[in-house]
PDB file of C-alpha atoms in Angstrom:
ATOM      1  CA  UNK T   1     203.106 -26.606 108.720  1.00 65.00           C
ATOM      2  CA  UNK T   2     206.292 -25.169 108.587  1.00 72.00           C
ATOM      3  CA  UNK T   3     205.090 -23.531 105.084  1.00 69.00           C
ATOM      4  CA  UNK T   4     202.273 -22.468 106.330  1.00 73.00           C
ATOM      5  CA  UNK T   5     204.254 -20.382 109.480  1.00 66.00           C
ATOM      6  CA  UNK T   6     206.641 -18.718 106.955  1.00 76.00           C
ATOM      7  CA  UNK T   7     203.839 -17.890 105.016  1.00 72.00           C
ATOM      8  CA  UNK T   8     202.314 -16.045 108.267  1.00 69.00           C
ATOM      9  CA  UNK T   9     205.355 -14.636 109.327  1.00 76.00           C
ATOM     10  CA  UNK T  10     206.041 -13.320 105.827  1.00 74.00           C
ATOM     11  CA  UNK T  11     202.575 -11.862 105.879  1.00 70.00           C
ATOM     12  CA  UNK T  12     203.319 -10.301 109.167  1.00 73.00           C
ATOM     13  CA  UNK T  13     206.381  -8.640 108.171  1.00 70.00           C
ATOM     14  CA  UNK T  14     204.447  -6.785 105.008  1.00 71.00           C
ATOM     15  CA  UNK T  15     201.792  -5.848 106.933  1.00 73.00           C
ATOM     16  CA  UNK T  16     203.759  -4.159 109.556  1.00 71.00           C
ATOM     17  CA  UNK T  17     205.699  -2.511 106.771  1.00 70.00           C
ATOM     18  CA  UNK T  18     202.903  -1.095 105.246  1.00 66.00           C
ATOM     19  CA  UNK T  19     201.479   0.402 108.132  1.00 63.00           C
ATOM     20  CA  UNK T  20     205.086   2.115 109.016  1.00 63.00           C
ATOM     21  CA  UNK T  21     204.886   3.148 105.059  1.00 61.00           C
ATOM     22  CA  UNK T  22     201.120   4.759 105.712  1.00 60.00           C
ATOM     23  CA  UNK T  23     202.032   6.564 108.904  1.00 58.00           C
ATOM     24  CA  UNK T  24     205.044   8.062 107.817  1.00 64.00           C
ATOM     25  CA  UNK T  25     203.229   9.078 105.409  1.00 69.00           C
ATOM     26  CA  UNK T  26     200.473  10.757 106.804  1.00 73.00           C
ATOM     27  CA  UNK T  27     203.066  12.547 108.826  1.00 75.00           C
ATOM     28  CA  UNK T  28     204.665  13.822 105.597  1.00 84.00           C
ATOM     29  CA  UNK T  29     201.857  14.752 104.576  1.00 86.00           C
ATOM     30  CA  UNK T  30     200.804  16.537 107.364  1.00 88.00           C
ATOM     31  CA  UNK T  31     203.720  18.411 107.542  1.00 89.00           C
ATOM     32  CA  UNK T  32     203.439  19.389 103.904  1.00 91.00           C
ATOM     33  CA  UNK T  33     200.171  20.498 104.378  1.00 92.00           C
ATOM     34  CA  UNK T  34     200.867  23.241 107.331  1.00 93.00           C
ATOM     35  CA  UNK T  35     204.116  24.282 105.350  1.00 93.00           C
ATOM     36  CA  UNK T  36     201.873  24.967 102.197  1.00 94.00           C
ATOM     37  CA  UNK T  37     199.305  26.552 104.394  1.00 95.00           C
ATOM     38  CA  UNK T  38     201.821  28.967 106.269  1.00 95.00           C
ATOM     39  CA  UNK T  39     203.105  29.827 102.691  1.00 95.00           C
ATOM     40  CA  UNK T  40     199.528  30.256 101.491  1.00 95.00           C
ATOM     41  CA  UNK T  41     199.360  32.756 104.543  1.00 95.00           C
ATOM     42  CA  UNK T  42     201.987  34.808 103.915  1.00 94.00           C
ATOM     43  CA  UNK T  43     201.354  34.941  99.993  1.00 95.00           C
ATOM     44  CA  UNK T  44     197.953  36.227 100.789  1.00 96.00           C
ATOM     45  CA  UNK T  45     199.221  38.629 103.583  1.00 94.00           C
ATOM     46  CA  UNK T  46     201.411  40.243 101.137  1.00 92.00           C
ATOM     47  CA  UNK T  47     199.027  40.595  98.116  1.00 95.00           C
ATOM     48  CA  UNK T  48     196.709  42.706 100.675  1.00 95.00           C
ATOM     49  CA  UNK T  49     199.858  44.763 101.347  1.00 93.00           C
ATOM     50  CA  UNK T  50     200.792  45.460  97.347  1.00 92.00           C
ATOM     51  CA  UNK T  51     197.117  46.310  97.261  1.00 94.00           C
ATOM     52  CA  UNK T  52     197.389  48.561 100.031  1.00 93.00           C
ATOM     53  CA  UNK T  53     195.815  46.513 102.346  1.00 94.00           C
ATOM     54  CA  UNK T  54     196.691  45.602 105.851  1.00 92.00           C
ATOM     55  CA  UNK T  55     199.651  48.209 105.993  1.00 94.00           C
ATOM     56  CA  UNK T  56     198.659  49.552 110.154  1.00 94.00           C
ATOM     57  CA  UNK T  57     200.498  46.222 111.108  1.00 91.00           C
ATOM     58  CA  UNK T  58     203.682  47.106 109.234  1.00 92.00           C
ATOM     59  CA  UNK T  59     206.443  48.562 110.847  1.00 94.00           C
ATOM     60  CA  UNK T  60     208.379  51.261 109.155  1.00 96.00           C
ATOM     61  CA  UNK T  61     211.554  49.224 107.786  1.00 96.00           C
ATOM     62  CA  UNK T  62     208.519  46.941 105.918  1.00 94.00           C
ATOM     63  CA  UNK T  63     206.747  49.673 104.606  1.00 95.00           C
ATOM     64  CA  UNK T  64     210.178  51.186 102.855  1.00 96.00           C
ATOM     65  CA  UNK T  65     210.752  47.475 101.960  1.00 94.00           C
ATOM     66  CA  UNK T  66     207.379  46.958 100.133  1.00 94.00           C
ATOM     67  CA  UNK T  67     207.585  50.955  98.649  1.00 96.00           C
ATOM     68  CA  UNK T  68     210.905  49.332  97.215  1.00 96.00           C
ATOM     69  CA  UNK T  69     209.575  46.661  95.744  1.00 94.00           C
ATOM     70  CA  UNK T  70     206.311  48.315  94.330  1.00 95.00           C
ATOM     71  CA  UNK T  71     208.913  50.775  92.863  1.00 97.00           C
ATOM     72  CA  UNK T  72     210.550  48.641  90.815  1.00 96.00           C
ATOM     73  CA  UNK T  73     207.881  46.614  89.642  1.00 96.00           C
ATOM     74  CA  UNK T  74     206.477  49.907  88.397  1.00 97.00           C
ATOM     75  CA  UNK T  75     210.281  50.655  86.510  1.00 98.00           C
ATOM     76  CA  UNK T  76     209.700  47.186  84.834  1.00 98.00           C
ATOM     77  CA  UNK T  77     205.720  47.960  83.783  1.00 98.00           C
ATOM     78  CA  UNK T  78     206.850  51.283  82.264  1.00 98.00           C
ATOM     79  CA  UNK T  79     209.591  49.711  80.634  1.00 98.00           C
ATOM     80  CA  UNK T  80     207.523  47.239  79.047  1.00 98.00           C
ATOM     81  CA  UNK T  81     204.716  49.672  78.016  1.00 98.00           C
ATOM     82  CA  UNK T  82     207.388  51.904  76.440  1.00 98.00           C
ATOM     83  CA  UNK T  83     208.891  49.317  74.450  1.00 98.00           C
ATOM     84  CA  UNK T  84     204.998  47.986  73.170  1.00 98.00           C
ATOM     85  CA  UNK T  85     204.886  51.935  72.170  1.00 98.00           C
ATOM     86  CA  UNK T  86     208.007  51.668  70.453  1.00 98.00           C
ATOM     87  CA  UNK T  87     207.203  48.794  68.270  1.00 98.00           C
ATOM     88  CA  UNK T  88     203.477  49.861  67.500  1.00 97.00           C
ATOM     89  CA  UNK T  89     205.127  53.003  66.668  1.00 96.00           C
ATOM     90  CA  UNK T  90     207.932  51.383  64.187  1.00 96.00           C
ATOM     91  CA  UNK T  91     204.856  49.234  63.264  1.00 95.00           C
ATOM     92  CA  UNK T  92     202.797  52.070  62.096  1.00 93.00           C
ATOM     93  CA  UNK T  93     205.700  54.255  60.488  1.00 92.00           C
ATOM     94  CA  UNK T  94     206.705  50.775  58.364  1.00 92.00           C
ATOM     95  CA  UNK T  95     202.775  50.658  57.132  1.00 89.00           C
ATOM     96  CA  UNK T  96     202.231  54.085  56.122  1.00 88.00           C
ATOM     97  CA  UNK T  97     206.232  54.633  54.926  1.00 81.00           C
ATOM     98  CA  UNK T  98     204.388  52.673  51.334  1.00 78.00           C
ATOM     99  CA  UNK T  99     201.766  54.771  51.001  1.00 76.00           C
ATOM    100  CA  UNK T 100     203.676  57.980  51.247  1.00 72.00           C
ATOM    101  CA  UNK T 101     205.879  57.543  48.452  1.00 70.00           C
ATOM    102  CA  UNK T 102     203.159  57.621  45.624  1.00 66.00           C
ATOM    103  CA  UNK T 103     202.456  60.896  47.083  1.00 62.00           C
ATOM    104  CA  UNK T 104     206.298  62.200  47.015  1.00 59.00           C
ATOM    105  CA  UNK T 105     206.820  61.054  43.300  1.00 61.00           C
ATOM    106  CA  UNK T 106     203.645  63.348  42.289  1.00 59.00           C
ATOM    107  CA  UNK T 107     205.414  66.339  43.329  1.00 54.00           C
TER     108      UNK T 107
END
């Protein structure tokens, strides 16, 4: 008998812990779940602003803020496409730099 009480208490016990375990839990979870939404939000509120979207609700000190930003994104872009020009230039000149020299040598 005495087993057999130990056995239930024991039982008890896990089960209790187990439902603590699920409920905080689900809390976390919840929580998690409205943080990542409210970040969702705000990612998707500022995509429709660097699109030009949405911009009557900004005030003025955002607007400069996001004309900042789009600014030097478009520093980095042009930096990038000017160094892809670069190499496909270097590119091409090192192809062709072959087939000019027959050509000198004739002269």
């Amino acid at each position: 008998m005495e087993k057999i009480l130990e056995r239930y208490e024991r039982y008890s016990y896990e089960e209790r812990q187990l439902a603590t375990t699920d409920f905080d839990s689900q809390g976390n979870w919840t929580l998690e779940y409205n943080r990542l939404k409210a970040k969702v939000e705000l990612l998707q509120r500022n995509h429709r602003n660097y699109l030009g979207e949405d911009l009557d609700s900004m005030s003025l000190k955002e607007l400069q803020n996001l004309e900042q930003q789009i600014d030097t994104a478009l520093k980095h872009i042009r930096a990038r496409k000017n160094h892809l020009m670069s190499q496909s230039i270097s590119e091409l000149q090192r192809k062709t730099l072959p087939s000019l020299k027959p050509n000198f040598n004739k002269s």
